[in-house]
mmCIF file with all atom_site columns, C-alpha atoms in Angstrom:
data_model
loop_
_atom_site.group_PDB
_atom_site.id
_atom_site.type_symbol
_atom_site.label_atom_id
_atom_site.label_alt_id
_atom_site.label_comp_id
_atom_site.label_asym_id
_atom_site.label_entity_id
_atom_site.label_seq_id
_atom_site.pdbx_PDB_ins_code
_atom_site.Cartn_x
_atom_site.Cartn_y
_atom_site.Cartn_z
_atom_site.occupancy
_atom_site.B_iso_or_equiv
_atom_site.pdbx_formal_charge
_atom_site.auth_seq_id
_atom_site.auth_comp_id
_atom_site.auth_asym_id
_atom_site.auth_atom_id
_atom_site.pdbx_PDB_model_num
ATOM 1  C CA . MET A 1 1  ? 76.150  83.133  77.182  1.00 71.00 ? 1  MET A CA 1
ATOM 2  C CA . LYS A 1 2  ? 73.987  81.436  80.556  1.00 76.00 ? 2  LYS A CA 1
ATOM 3  C CA . TYR A 1 3  ? 77.256  80.584  81.635  1.00 81.00 ? 3  TYR A CA 1
ATOM 4  C CA . LEU A 1 4  ? 79.176  84.076  81.198  1.00 75.00 ? 4  LEU A CA 1
ATOM 5  C CA . LEU A 1 5  ? 77.131  85.156  82.816  1.00 78.00 ? 5  LEU A CA 1
ATOM 6  C CA . LEU A 1 6  ? 77.218  82.561  85.127  1.00 80.00 ? 6  LEU A CA 1
ATOM 7  C CA . PHE A 1 7  ? 80.634  82.659  85.562  1.00 79.00 ? 7  PHE A CA 1
ATOM 8  C CA . LEU A 1 8  ? 80.324  86.144  86.754  1.00 84.00 ? 8  LEU A CA 1
ATOM 9  C CA . ALA A 1 9  ? 77.444  85.855  89.109  1.00 89.00 ? 9  ALA A CA 1
ATOM 10 C CA . ALA A 1 10 ? 78.814  83.347  91.022  1.00 89.00 ? 10 ALA A CA 1
ATOM 11 C CA . PRO A 1 11 ? 81.260  85.373  92.840  1.00 88.00 ? 11 PRO A CA 1
ATOM 12 C CA . ALA A 1 12 ? 79.200  87.391  93.444  1.00 90.00 ? 12 ALA A CA 1
ATOM 13 C CA . ALA A 1 13 ? 76.793  86.704  95.585  1.00 92.00 ? 13 ALA A CA 1
ATOM 14 C CA . ALA A 1 14 ? 78.384  84.162  97.179  1.00 90.00 ? 14 ALA A CA 1
ATOM 15 C CA . SER A 1 15 ? 80.539  86.947  98.294  1.00 90.00 ? 15 SER A CA 1
ATOM 16 C CA . PHE A 1 16 ? 78.196  88.795  99.631  1.00 92.00 ? 16 PHE A CA 1
ATOM 17 C CA . ILE A 1 17 ? 76.453  86.539  101.510 1.00 92.00 ? 17 ILE A CA 1
ATOM 18 C CA . VAL A 1 18 ? 80.159  85.113  103.029 1.00 90.00 ? 18 VAL A CA 1
ATOM 19 C CA . GLN A 1 19 ? 80.821  88.274  104.233 1.00 90.00 ? 19 GLN A CA 1
ATOM 20 C CA . CYS A 1 20 ? 77.397  89.600  105.277 1.00 89.00 ? 20 CYS A CA 1
ATOM 21 C CA . ILE A 1 21 ? 77.723  86.564  107.166 1.00 89.00 ? 21 ILE A CA 1
ATOM 22 C CA . LEU A 1 22 ? 81.424  87.721  108.851 1.00 88.00 ? 22 LEU A CA 1
ATOM 23 C CA . CYS A 1 23 ? 80.068  90.988  109.255 1.00 86.00 ? 23 CYS A CA 1
ATOM 24 C CA . CYS A 1 24 ? 77.144  90.226  111.725 1.00 85.00 ? 24 CYS A CA 1
ATOM 25 C CA . LYS A 1 25 ? 78.788  87.542  113.263 1.00 86.00 ? 25 LYS A CA 1
ATOM 26 C CA . ILE A 1 26 ? 82.520  88.525  113.825 1.00 85.00 ? 26 ILE A CA 1
ATOM 27 C CA . LYS A 1 27 ? 83.829  91.353  115.589 1.00 84.00 ? 27 LYS A CA 1
ATOM 28 C CA . ASN A 1 28 ? 87.745  91.070  115.020 1.00 85.00 ? 28 ASN A CA 1
ATOM 29 C CA . ARG A 1 29 ? 87.901  93.632  111.856 1.00 81.00 ? 29 ARG A CA 1
ATOM 30 C CA . ILE A 1 30 ? 90.697  91.956  110.515 1.00 83.00 ? 30 ILE A CA 1
ATOM 31 C CA . LEU A 1 31 ? 88.581  88.447  110.053 1.00 83.00 ? 31 LEU A CA 1
ATOM 32 C CA . ARG A 1 32 ? 85.858  90.616  108.730 1.00 83.00 ? 32 ARG A CA 1
ATOM 33 C CA . HIS A 1 33 ? 87.800  91.352  105.812 1.00 85.00 ? 33 HIS A CA 1
ATOM 34 C CA . GLY A 1 34 ? 88.510  87.421  105.089 1.00 81.00 ? 34 GLY A CA 1
ATOM 35 C CA . THR A 1 35 ? 86.277  87.450  101.384 1.00 81.00 ? 35 THR A CA 1
ATOM 36 C CA . LEU A 1 36 ? 88.827  89.209  100.122 1.00 88.00 ? 36 LEU A CA 1
ATOM 37 C CA . ILE A 1 37 ? 91.001  86.553  99.906  1.00 88.00 ? 37 ILE A CA 1
ATOM 38 C CA . LEU A 1 38 ? 89.144  84.499  96.790  1.00 86.00 ? 38 LEU A CA 1
ATOM 39 C CA . PRO A 1 39 ? 89.811  87.665  94.259  1.00 89.00 ? 39 PRO A CA 1
ATOM 40 C CA . ALA A 1 40 ? 93.270  88.667  95.482  1.00 92.00 ? 40 ALA A CA 1
ATOM 41 C CA . ALA A 1 41 ? 93.150  84.705  94.252  1.00 92.00 ? 41 ALA A CA 1
ATOM 42 C CA . LEU A 1 42 ? 90.488  85.450  91.594  1.00 90.00 ? 42 LEU A CA 1
ATOM 43 C CA . PHE A 1 43 ? 93.113  88.490  90.325  1.00 93.00 ? 43 PHE A CA 1
ATOM 44 C CA . VAL A 1 44 ? 96.271  86.452  91.057  1.00 94.00 ? 44 VAL A CA 1
ATOM 45 C CA . SER A 1 45 ? 95.503  83.413  88.948  1.00 91.00 ? 45 SER A CA 1
ATOM 46 C CA . GLY A 1 46 ? 94.010  86.575  85.481  1.00 89.00 ? 46 GLY A CA 1
ATOM 47 C CA . ALA A 1 47 ? 97.812  87.698  85.725  1.00 89.00 ? 47 ALA A CA 1
ATOM 48 C CA . ILE A 1 48 ? 98.843  83.881  85.308  1.00 90.00 ? 48 ILE A CA 1
ATOM 49 C CA . ALA A 1 49 ? 96.941  83.127  82.953  1.00 87.00 ? 49 ALA A CA 1
ATOM 50 C CA . LEU A 1 50 ? 97.763  86.829  81.002  1.00 84.00 ? 50 LEU A CA 1
ATOM 51 C CA . MET A 1 51 ? 101.406 86.103  81.883  1.00 85.00 ? 51 MET A CA 1
ATOM 52 C CA . THR A 1 52 ? 102.003 82.605  81.105  1.00 83.00 ? 52 THR A CA 1
ATOM 53 C CA . GLN A 1 53 ? 100.420 82.530  77.908  1.00 79.00 ? 53 GLN A CA 1
ATOM 54 C CA . HIS A 1 54 ? 103.128 82.601  74.368  1.00 74.00 ? 54 HIS A CA 1
ATOM 55 C CA . GLY A 1 55 ? 103.793 85.206  71.337  1.00 71.00 ? 55 GLY A CA 1
ATOM 56 C CA . ASP A 1 56 ? 102.654 88.452  71.814  1.00 69.00 ? 56 ASP A CA 1
ATOM 57 C CA . ILE A 1 57 ? 100.928 89.837  74.954  1.00 63.00 ? 57 ILE A CA 1
ATOM 58 C CA . PHE A 1 58 ? 98.189  90.369  73.345  1.00 64.00 ? 58 PHE A CA 1
ATOM 59 C CA . SER A 1 59 ? 97.226  87.824  71.352  1.00 69.00 ? 59 SER A CA 1
ATOM 60 C CA . GLY A 1 60 ? 95.448  84.626  71.666  1.00 73.00 ? 60 GLY A CA 1
ATOM 61 C CA . LEU A 1 61 ? 93.183  82.429  73.648  1.00 79.00 ? 61 LEU A CA 1
ATOM 62 C CA . GLY A 1 62 ? 94.782  83.393  76.675  1.00 80.00 ? 62 GLY A CA 1
ATOM 63 C CA . VAL A 1 63 ? 93.608  87.175  76.744  1.00 83.00 ? 63 VAL A CA 1
ATOM 64 C CA . ILE A 1 64 ? 89.915  85.833  76.985  1.00 84.00 ? 64 ILE A CA 1
ATOM 65 C CA . GLU A 1 65 ? 90.568  84.060  79.619  1.00 85.00 ? 65 GLU A CA 1
ATOM 66 C CA . ALA A 1 66 ? 93.136  86.277  81.700  1.00 86.00 ? 66 ALA A CA 1
ATOM 67 C CA . VAL A 1 67 ? 89.982  88.888  80.680  1.00 86.00 ? 67 VAL A CA 1
ATOM 68 C CA . LEU A 1 68 ? 87.332  86.429  82.412  1.00 87.00 ? 68 LEU A CA 1
ATOM 69 C CA . TRP A 1 69 ? 89.215  85.497  85.699  1.00 89.00 ? 69 TRP A CA 1
ATOM 70 C CA . PHE A 1 70 ? 89.389  89.337  85.939  1.00 92.00 ? 70 PHE A CA 1
ATOM 71 C CA . THR A 1 71 ? 86.077  90.455  85.876  1.00 91.00 ? 71 THR A CA 1
ATOM 72 C CA . GLY A 1 72 ? 85.743  86.914  87.889  1.00 90.00 ? 72 GLY A CA 1
ATOM 73 C CA . GLY A 1 73 ? 87.599  89.595  90.237  1.00 91.00 ? 73 GLY A CA 1
ATOM 74 C CA . CYS A 1 74 ? 86.134  92.816  90.009  1.00 92.00 ? 74 CYS A CA 1
ATOM 75 C CA . SER A 1 75 ? 82.051  90.224  90.135  1.00 92.00 ? 75 SER A CA 1
ATOM 76 C CA . ALA A 1 76 ? 83.573  89.402  93.815  1.00 91.00 ? 76 ALA A CA 1
ATOM 77 C CA . VAL A 1 77 ? 84.703  92.177  94.878  1.00 93.00 ? 77 VAL A CA 1
ATOM 78 C CA . SER A 1 78 ? 81.451  94.323  94.028  1.00 93.00 ? 78 SER A CA 1
ATOM 79 C CA . GLY A 1 79 ? 79.631  91.818  96.137  1.00 92.00 ? 79 GLY A CA 1
ATOM 80 C CA . TYR A 1 80 ? 82.409  92.160  99.118  1.00 92.00 ? 80 TYR A CA 1
ATOM 81 C CA . GLY A 1 81 ? 81.357  96.024  98.931  1.00 92.00 ? 81 GLY A CA 1
ATOM 82 C CA . ALA A 1 82 ? 77.835  95.527  98.858  1.00 93.00 ? 82 ALA A CA 1
ATOM 83 C CA . ALA A 1 83 ? 77.705  93.349  102.242 1.00 91.00 ? 83 ALA A CA 1
ATOM 84 C CA . TRP A 1 84 ? 79.342  96.546  103.640 1.00 90.00 ? 84 TRP A CA 1
ATOM 85 C CA . ILE A 1 85 ? 76.818  98.698  102.400 1.00 92.00 ? 85 ILE A CA 1
ATOM 86 C CA . ILE A 1 86 ? 73.504  96.544  102.975 1.00 91.00 ? 86 ILE A CA 1
ATOM 87 C CA . THR A 1 87 ? 74.503  95.104  106.498 1.00 88.00 ? 87 THR A CA 1
ATOM 88 C CA . PRO A 1 88 ? 75.254  98.366  108.491 1.00 85.00 ? 88 PRO A CA 1
ATOM 89 C CA . VAL A 1 89 ? 71.469  99.244  107.486 1.00 87.00 ? 89 VAL A CA 1
ATOM 90 C CA . VAL A 1 90 ? 69.581  96.158  107.892 1.00 85.00 ? 90 VAL A CA 1
ATOM 91 C CA . LYS A 1 91 ? 71.447  96.460  111.108 1.00 79.00 ? 91 LYS A CA 1
ATOM 92 C CA . ASN A 1 92 ? 70.210  100.387 112.153 1.00 81.00 ? 92 ASN A CA 1
ATOM 93 C CA . ARG A 1 93 ? 66.999  99.344  111.033 1.00 79.00 ? 93 ARG A CA 1
ATOM 94 C CA . ARG A 1 94 ? 66.572  96.206  112.931 1.00 74.00 ? 94 ARG A CA 1
ATOM 95 C CA . ASN A 1 95 ? 67.825  97.950  116.207 1.00 76.00 ? 95 ASN A CA 1
ATOM 96 C CA . LYS A 1 96 ? 65.137  101.094 115.383 1.00 76.00 ? 96 LYS A CA 1
ATOM 97 C CA . ARG A 1 97 ? 62.425  98.560  115.606 1.00 68.00 ? 97 ARG A CA 1
ATOM 98 C CA . ASP A 1 98 ? 63.531  97.277  118.697 1.00 58.00 ? 98 ASP A CA 1
#
């Protein structure tokens, strides 16, 4: 169970930290979305795992593997979204103190 929690928390934490850094340091709007590469890679890996298994599409361990890839991608997207919500709040609060 602790490995499953680590598997879901690690992409969210990594995506959150990197996205906070990108939001604070980079001025280019397109480059700020750089952490969307991680969830996209996880979703593609899940799709590949789901499509390359043998037999029925919803039987076997390939489905479990695909679900883990998809949930990792969803947790990475949640870390990305949390960074976009928290970073402007922290910036505005810091500007009001000055």
